[in-house]
Short mmCIF file of C-alpha atoms and ligand atoms in Angstrom, two decimals:
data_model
loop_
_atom_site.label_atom_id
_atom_site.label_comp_id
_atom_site.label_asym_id
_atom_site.label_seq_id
_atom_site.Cartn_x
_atom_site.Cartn_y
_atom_site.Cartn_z
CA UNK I 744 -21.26 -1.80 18.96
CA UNK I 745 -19.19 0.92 21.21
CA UNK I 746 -15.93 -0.68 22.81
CA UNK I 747 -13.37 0.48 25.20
CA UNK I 748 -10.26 -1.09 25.08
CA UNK I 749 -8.52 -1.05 28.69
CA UNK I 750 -5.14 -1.26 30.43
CA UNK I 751 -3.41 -1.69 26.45
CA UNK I 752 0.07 -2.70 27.69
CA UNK I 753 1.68 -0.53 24.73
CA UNK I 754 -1.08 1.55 22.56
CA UNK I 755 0.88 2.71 19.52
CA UNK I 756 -1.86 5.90 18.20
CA UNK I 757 1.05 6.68 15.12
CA UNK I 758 -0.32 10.25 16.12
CA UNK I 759 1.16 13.12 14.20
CA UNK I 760 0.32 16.61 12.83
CA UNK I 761 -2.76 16.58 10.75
CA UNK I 762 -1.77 16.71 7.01
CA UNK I 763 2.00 16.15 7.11
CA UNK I 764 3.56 12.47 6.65
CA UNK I 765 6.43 11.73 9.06
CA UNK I 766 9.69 12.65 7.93
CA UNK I 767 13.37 12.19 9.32
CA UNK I 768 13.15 12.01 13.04
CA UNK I 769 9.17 12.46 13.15
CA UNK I 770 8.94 8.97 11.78
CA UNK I 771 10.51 7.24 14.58
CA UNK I 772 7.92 8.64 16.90
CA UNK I 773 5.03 6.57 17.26
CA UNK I 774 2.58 7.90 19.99
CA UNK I 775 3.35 5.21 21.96
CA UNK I 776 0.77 4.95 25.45
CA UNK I 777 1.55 2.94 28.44
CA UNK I 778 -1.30 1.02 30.26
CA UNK I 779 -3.47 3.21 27.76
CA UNK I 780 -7.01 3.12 26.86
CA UNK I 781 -9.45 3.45 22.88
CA UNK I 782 -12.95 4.06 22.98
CA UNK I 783 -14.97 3.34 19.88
CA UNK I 784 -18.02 4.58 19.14
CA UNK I 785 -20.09 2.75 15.93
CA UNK I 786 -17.38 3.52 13.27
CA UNK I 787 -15.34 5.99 14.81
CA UNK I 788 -12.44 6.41 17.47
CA UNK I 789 -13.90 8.80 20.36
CA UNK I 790 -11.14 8.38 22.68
CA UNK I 791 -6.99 7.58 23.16
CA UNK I 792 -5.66 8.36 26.37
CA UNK I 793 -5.14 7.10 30.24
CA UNK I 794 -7.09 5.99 32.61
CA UNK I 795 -7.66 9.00 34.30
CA UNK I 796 -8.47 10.93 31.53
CA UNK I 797 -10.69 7.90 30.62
CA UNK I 798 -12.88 7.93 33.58
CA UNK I 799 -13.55 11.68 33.01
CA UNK I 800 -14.56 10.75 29.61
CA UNK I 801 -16.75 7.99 30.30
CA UNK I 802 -18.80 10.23 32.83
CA UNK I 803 -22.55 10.20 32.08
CA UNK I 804 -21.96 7.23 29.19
CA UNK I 805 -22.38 3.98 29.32
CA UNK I 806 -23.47 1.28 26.83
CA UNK I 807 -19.97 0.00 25.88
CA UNK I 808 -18.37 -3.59 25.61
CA UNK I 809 -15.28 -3.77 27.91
CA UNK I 810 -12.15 -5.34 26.39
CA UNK I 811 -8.99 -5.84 28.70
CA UNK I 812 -6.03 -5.41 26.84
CA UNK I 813 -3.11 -6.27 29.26
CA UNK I 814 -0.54 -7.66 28.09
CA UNK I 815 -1.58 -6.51 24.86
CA UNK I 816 -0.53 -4.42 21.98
CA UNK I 817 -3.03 -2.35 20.25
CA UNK I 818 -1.99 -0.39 16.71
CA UNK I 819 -3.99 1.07 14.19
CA UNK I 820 -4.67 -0.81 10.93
CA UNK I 821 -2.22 -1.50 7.98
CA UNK I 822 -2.26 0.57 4.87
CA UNK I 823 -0.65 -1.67 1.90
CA UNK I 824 -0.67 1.52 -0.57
CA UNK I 825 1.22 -0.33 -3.65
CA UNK I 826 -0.89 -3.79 -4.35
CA UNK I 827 -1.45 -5.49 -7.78
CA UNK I 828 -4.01 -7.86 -6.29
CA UNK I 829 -6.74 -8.14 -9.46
CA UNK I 830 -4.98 -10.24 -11.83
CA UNK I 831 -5.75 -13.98 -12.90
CA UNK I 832 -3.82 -17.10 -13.46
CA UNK I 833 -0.60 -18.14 -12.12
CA UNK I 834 3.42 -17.32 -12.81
CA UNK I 835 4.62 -20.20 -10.45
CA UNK I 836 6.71 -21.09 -14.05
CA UNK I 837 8.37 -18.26 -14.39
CA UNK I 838 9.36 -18.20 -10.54
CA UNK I 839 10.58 -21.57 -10.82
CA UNK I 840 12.76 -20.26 -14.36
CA UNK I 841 14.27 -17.50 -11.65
CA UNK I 842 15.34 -19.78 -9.00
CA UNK I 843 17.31 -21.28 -11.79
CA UNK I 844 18.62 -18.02 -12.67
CA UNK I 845 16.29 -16.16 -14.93
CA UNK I 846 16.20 -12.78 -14.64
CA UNK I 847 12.74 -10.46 -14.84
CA UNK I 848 14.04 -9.29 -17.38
CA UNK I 849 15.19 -12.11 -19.50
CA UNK I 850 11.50 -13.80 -18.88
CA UNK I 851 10.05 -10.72 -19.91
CA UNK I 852 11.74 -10.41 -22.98
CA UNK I 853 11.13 -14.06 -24.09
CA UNK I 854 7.13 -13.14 -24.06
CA UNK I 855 6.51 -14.13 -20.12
CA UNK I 856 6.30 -11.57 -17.05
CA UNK I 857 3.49 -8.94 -18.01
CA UNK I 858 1.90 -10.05 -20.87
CA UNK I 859 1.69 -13.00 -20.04
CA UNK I 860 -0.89 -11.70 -17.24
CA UNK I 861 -2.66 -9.59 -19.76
CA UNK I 862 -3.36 -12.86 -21.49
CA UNK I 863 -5.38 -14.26 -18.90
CA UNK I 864 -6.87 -11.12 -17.33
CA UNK I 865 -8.38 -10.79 -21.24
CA UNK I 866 -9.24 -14.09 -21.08
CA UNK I 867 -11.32 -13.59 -17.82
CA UNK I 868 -14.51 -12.11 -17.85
CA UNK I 869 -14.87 -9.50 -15.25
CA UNK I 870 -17.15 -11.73 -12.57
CA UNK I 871 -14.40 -14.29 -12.99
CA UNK I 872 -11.52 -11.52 -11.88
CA UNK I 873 -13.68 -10.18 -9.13
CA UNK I 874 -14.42 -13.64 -7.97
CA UNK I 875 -10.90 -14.45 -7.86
CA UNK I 876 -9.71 -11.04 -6.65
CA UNK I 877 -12.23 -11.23 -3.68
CA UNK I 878 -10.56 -14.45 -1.97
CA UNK I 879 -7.60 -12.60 -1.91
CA UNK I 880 -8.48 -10.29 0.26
CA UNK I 881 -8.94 -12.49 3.03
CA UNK I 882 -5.46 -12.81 3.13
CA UNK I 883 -4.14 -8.97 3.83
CA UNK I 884 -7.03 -8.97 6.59
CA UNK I 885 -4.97 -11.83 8.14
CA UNK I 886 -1.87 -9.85 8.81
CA UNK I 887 -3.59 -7.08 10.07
CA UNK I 888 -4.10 -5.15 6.47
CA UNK I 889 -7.34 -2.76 6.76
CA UNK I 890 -6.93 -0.51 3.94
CA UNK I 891 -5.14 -1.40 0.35
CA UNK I 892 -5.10 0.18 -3.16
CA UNK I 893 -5.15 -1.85 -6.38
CA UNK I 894 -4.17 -1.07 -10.13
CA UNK I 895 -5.24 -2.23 -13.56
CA UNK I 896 -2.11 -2.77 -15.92
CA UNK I 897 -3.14 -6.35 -17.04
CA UNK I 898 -5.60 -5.33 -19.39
CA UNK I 899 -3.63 -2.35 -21.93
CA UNK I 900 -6.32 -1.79 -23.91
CA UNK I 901 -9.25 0.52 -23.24
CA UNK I 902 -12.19 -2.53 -22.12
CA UNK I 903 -9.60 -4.59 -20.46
CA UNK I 904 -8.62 -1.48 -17.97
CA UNK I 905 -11.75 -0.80 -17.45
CA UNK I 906 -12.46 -4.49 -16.82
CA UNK I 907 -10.00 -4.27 -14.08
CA UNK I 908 -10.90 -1.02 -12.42
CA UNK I 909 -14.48 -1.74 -12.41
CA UNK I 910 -13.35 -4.85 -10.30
CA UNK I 911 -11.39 -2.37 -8.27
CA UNK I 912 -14.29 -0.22 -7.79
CA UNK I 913 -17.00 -2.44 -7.21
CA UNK I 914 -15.27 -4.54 -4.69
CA UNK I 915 -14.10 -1.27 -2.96
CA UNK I 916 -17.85 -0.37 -2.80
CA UNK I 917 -18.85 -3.79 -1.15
CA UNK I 918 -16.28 -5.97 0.13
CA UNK I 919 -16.92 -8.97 2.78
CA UNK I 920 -14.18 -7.25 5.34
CA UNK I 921 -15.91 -4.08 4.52
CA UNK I 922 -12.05 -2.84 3.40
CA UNK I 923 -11.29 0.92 1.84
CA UNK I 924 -9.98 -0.10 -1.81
CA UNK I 925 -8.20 2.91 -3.68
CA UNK I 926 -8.26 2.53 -7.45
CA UNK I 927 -5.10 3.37 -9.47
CA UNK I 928 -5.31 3.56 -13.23
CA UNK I 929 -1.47 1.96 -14.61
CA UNK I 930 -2.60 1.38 -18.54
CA UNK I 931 1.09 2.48 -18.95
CA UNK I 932 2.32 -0.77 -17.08
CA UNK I 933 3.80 -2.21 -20.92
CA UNK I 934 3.51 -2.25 -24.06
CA UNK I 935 0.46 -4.50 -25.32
CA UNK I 936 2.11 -6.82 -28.51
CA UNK I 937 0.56 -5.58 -31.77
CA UNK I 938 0.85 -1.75 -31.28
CA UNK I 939 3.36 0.04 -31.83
CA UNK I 940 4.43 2.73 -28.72
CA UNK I 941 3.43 5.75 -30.21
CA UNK I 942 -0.15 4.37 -30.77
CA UNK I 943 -0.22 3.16 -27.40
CA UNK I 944 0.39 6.38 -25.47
CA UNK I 945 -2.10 7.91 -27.58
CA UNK I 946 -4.68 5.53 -26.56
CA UNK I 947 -3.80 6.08 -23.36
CA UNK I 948 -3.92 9.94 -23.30
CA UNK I 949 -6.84 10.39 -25.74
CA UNK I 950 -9.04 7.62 -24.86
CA UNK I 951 -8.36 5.60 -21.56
CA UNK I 952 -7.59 8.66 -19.08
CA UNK I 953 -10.90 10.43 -20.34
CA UNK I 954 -13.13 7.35 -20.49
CA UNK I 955 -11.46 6.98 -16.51
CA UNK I 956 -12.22 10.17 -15.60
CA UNK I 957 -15.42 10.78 -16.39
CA UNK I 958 -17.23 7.52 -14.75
CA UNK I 959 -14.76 8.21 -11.89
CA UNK I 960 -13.10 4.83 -12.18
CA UNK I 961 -9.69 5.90 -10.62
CA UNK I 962 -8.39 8.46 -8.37
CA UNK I 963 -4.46 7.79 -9.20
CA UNK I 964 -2.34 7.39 -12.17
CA UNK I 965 0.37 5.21 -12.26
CA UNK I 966 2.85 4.48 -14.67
CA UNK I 967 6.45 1.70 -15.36
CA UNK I 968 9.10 4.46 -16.03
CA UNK I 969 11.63 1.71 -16.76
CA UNK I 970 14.11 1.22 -19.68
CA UNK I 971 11.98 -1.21 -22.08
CA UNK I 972 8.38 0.13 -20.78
CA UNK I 973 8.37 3.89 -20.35
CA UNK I 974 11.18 6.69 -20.97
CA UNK I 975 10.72 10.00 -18.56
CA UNK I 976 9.26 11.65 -21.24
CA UNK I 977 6.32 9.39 -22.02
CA UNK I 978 5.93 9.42 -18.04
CA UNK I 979 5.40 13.04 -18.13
CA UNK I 980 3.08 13.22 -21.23
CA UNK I 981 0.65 10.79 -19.52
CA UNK I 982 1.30 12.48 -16.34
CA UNK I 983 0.30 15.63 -17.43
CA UNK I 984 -2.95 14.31 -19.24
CA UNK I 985 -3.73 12.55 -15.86
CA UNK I 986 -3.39 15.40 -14.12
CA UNK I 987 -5.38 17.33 -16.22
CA UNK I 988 -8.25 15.30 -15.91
CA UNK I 989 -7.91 15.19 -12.22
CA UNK I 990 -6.01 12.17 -11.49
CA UNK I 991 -3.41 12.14 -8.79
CA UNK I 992 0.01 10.66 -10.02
CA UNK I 993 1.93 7.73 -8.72
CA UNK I 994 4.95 6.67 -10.04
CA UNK I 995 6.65 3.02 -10.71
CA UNK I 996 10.57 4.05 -11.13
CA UNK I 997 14.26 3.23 -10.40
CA UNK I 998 13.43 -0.29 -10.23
CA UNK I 999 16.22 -1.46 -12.07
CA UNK I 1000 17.20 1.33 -13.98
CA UNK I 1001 17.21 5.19 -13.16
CA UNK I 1002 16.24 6.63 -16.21
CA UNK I 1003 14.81 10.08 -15.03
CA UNK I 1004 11.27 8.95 -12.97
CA UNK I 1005 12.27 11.53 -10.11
CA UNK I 1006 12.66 14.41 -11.96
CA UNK I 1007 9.15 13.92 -13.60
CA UNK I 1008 7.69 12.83 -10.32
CA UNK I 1009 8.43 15.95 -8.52
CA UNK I 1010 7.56 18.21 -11.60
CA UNK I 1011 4.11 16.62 -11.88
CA UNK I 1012 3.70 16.81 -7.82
CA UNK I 1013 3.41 13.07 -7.67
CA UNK I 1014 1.98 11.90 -4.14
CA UNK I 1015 4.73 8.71 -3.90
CA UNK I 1016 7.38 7.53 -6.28
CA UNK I 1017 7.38 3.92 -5.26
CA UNK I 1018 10.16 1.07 -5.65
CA UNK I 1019 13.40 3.06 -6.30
CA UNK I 1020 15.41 0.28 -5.41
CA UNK I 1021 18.14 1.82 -7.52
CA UNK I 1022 17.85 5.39 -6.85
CA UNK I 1023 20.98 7.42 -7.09
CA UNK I 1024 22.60 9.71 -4.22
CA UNK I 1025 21.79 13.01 -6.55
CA UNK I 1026 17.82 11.99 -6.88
CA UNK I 1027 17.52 11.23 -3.54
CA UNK I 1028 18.57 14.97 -2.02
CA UNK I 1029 16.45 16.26 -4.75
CA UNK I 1030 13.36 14.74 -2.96
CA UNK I 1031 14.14 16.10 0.44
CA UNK I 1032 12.04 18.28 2.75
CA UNK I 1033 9.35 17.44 -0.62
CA UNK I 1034 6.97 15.65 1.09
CA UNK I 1035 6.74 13.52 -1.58
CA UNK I 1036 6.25 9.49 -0.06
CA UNK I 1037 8.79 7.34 -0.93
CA UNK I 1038 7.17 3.93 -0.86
CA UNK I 1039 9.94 1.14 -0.36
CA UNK I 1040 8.93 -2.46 -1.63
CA UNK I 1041 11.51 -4.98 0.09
CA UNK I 1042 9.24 -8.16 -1.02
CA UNK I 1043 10.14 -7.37 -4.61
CA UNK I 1044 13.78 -7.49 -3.99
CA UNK I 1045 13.44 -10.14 -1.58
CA UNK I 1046 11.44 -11.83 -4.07
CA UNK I 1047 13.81 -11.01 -7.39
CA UNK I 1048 16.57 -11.07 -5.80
CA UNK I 1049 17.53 -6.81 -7.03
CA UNK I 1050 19.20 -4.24 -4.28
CA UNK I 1051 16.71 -2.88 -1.24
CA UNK I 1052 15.92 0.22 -1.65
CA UNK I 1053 17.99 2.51 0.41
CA UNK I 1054 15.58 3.52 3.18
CA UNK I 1055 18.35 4.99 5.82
CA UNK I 1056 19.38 7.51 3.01
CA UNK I 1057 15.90 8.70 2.27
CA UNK I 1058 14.64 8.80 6.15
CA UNK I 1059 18.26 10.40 7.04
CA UNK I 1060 17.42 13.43 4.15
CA UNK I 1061 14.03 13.79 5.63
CA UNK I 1062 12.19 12.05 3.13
CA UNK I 1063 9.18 10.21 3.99
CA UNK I 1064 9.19 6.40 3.80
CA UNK I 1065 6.45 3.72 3.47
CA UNK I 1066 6.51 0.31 2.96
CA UNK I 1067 3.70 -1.76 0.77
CA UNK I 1068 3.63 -5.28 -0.05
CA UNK I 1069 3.53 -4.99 -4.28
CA UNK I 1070 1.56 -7.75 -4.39
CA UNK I 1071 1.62 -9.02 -7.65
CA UNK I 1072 2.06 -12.75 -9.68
CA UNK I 1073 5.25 -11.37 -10.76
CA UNK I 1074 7.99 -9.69 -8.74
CA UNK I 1075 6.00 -10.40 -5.08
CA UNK I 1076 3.45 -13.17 -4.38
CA UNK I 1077 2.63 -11.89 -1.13
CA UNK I 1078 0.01 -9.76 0.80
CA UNK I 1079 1.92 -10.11 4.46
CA UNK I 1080 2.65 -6.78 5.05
CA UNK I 1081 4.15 -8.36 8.67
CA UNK I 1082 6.85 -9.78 6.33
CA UNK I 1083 7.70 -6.68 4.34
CA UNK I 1084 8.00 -5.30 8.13
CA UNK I 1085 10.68 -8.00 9.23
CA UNK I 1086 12.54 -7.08 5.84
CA UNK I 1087 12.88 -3.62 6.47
CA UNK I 1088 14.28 -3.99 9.47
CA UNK I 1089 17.08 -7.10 8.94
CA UNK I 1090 17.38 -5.62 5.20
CA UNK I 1091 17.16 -2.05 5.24
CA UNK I 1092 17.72 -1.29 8.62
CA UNK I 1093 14.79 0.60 9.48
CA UNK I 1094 13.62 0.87 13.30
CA UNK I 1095 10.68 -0.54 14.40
CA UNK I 1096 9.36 3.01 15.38
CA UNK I 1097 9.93 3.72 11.61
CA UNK I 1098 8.39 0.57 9.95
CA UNK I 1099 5.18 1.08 12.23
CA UNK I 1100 4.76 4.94 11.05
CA UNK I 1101 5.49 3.36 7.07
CA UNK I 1102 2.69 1.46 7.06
CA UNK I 1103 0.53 3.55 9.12
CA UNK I 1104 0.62 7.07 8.98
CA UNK I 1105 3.01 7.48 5.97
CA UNK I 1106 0.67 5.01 3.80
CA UNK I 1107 -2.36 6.67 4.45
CA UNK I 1108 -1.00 9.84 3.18
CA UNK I 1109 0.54 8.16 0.19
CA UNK I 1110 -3.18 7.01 -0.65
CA UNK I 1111 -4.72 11.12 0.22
CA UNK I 1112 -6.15 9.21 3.50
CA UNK I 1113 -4.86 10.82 6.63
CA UNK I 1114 -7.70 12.47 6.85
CA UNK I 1115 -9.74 9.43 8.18
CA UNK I 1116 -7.17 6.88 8.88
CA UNK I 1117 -3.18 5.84 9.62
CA UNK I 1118 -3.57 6.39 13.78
CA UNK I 1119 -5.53 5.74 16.45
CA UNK I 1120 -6.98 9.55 17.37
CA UNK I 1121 -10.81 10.42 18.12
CA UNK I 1122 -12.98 11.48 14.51
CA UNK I 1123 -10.21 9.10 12.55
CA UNK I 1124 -12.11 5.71 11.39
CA UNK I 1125 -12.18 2.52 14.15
CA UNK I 1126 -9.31 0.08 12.22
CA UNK I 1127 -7.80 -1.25 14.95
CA UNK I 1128 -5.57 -4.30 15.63
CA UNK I 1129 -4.65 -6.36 18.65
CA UNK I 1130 -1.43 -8.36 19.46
CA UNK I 1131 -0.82 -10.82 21.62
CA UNK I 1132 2.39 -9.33 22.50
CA UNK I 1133 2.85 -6.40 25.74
CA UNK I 1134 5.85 -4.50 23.55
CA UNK I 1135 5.31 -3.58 19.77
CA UNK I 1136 9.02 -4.29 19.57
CA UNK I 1137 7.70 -8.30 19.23
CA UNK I 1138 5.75 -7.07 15.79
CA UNK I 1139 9.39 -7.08 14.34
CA UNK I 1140 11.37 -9.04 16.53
CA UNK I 1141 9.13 -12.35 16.52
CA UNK I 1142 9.67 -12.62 12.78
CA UNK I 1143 7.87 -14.83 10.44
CA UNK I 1144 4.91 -15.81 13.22
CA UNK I 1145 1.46 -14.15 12.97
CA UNK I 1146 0.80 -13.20 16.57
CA UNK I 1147 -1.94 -11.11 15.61
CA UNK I 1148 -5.21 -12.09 17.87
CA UNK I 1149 -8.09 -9.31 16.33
CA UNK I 1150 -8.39 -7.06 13.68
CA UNK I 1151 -11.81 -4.38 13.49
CA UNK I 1152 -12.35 -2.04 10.62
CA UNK I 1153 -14.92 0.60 10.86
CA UNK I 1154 -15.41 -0.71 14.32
CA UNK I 1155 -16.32 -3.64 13.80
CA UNK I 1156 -14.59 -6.96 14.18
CA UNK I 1157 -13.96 -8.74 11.13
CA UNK I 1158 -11.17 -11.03 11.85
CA UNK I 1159 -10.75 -12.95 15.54
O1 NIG N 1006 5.50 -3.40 -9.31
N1 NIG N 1006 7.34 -3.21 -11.98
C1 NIG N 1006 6.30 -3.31 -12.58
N2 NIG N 1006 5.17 -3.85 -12.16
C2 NIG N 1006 5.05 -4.79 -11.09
C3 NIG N 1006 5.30 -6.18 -11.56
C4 NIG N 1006 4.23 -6.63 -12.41
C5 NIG N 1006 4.36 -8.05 -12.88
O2 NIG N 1006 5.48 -8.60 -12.99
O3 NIG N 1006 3.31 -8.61 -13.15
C6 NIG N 1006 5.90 -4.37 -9.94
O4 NIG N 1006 6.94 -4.95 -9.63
FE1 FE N 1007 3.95 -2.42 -8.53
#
């Protein structure tokens, strides 16, 4: 089916210049068109602009369904570009044990946290994980979510990751939302019990990363550079081996310690260092003008109650910000990226203009996706939302209510 979308109240497009994420100023620019109009065309966008520019378009077409948007806003799909959704069992314990004042830390250490995941993601087989991982799904599509990645990291041993990333990838290939899936291999998420470090990082360089590359099972590399998981060095010995067999790097770091993830993040051209709740003045100049993403996670420190990561600092040194959910049964038991949005704002003091672009534009870079989505501009893919609301300023002012009325990806509708 080919749609045009008419009189949009406010049509946010997130246009920007191909290739570049939005950085300092550029990300509070948002393409924003008044009384615009979309055309679709099967899977594609064909059209953003006015009326008038519309009806020059349209002359000698026809066969498109007529939506009037007024009083509506129309926005391209979410990215969430840092998700841990393929994981089984529950950690509603260990939440509970942190409400009472827990730490992460302190439940991690006492044999809870990670491993306890990778006890029940070994346990599962892997129809059991993708059954379970496939109703979850239905829940980013809710909140407007068209495009998320996913990493292994409960399995730490060579079957187990695989386990998980032929979930990742088999899902990604058929999906009932029809959802783009990007696969991130992060068998340096812990230590598995029973091997010592050393051993690990060699299974990891020697055996997992060329198993991975060679069926194509993942096209990023992630890694936990965190005091008690991995040092900066270990980060840039698996790095470099996931590089060299063609995997892009990612990086977990400054979480709750700064031990060094920056340094080895730019000097391994990472595409995103992600979390950095904790990152100090010194790193944060060194990633300016970079381009690499910085992808804040406020439902983790909503969630663990840890420092927000200091998104005026990094937009103000023109580093690019994005904002991902972290969904995980750990530090944030949530796929509402809407929510993550409302935090940014009232926590880290991000505009509106700027939250829109971070999980737009700025995510689909941080997943090598530009190319084909993140805005609303003809030859990028139809994932397309519509609020109920005539200003996109109501996306973050009308907190914690889902006024979200359709969501299409690929150009079709799959949520209404
Ligand atoms: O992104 N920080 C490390 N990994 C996840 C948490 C994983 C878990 O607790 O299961 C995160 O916060
Ligand atoms: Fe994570």
């Amino acid at each position: 089916m080919n749609y045009i979308f008419r009189n949009i109240s406010n049509l946010v497009t997130c246009k920007g210049i191909p290739g570049v994420p939005k950085s300092g100023k550029a990300q509070n620019d948002i393409g924003l068109l008044k009384n615009g109009c979309l055309v679709t065309e099967k899977d594609k966008i064909t059209f953003a602009g006015s009326e008038k520019e519309l009806k020059k378009f349209l002359k000698g077409k026809n066969s498109y369904k007529e939506l009037d948007c007024s009083g509506k806003t129309v926005m391209p799909g979410f990215i969430d570009s840092h998700t841990h959704f393929v994981f089984s069992g529950s950690r509603s314990d260990e939440y509970e044990m942190r409400i009472s004042g827990s730490t992460y830390e302190e439940i991690a250490k006492a044999g809870g946290g990670i491993a306890k995941t990778v006890g029940s993601v070994r346990k599962s087989t892997k129809e059991e994980l993708k059954s379970i991982s496939s109703k979850r799904l239905e829940y980013f599509v809710q909140y407007g979510t068209t495009t998320i990645e996913g990493k292994s990291g409960y399995g730490l041993d060579t079957n187990n990751e695989i386990k998980m990333l032929d979930v990742i990838n088999e899902l990604a290939k058929d999906n009932e939302f029809g959802l783009d899936i990007f696969p991130t291999f992060l068998g340096a998420h812990s230590i598995p019990k029973g091997v010592s470090k050393k051993e690990y990082i060699d299974l990891i360089c020697y055996d997992m990363i060329p198993k991975i590359s060679e069926g194509k099972k993942a096209v990023f590399i992630d890694v936990f550079c965190e005091k008690g998981y991995f040092t900066a060095d270990e980060t840039d010995r698996i790095f470099s081996e996931g590089v060299r067999f063609g995997l892009i790097p990612k990086l977990h770091t400054d979480q709750f310690n700064s031990i060094g993830g920056v340094d080895v993040a730019i000097k391994n051209n990472a595409l995103s260092v992600d979390h950095i709740e904790v990152i100090k003045k010194n790193d944060i100049r060194k990633l300016s003008n970079k381009g690499i993403i910085a992808t804040a996670l406020p439902g983790v420190s909503y969630f663990l109650s840890i420092p927000y990561t200091p998104a005026r600092e990094l937009i103000d040194n023109n580093v690019p910000v994005s904002l991902a959910t972290d969904f995980n049964p750990g530090s944030c038991m949530t796929q509402n990226l809407q929510m993550i949005m409302s935090l940014a704002s009232i926590k880290m003091k991000m505009t509106a203009e700027e939250i829109i672009n971070a999980v737009t534009y700025n995510a689909a870079y941080a997943l090598f996706n530009l190319g084909k989505t993140g805005s609303l501009e003809p030859g990028k893919q139809a994932d397309i939302l519509i609020y109920d609301f005539p200003s996109y300023k109501d996306l973050i002012y009308n907190f914690a209510v889902n006024r979200l009325i359709t969501v299409f990806k690929k150009g079709k509708i799959i949520y209404d």
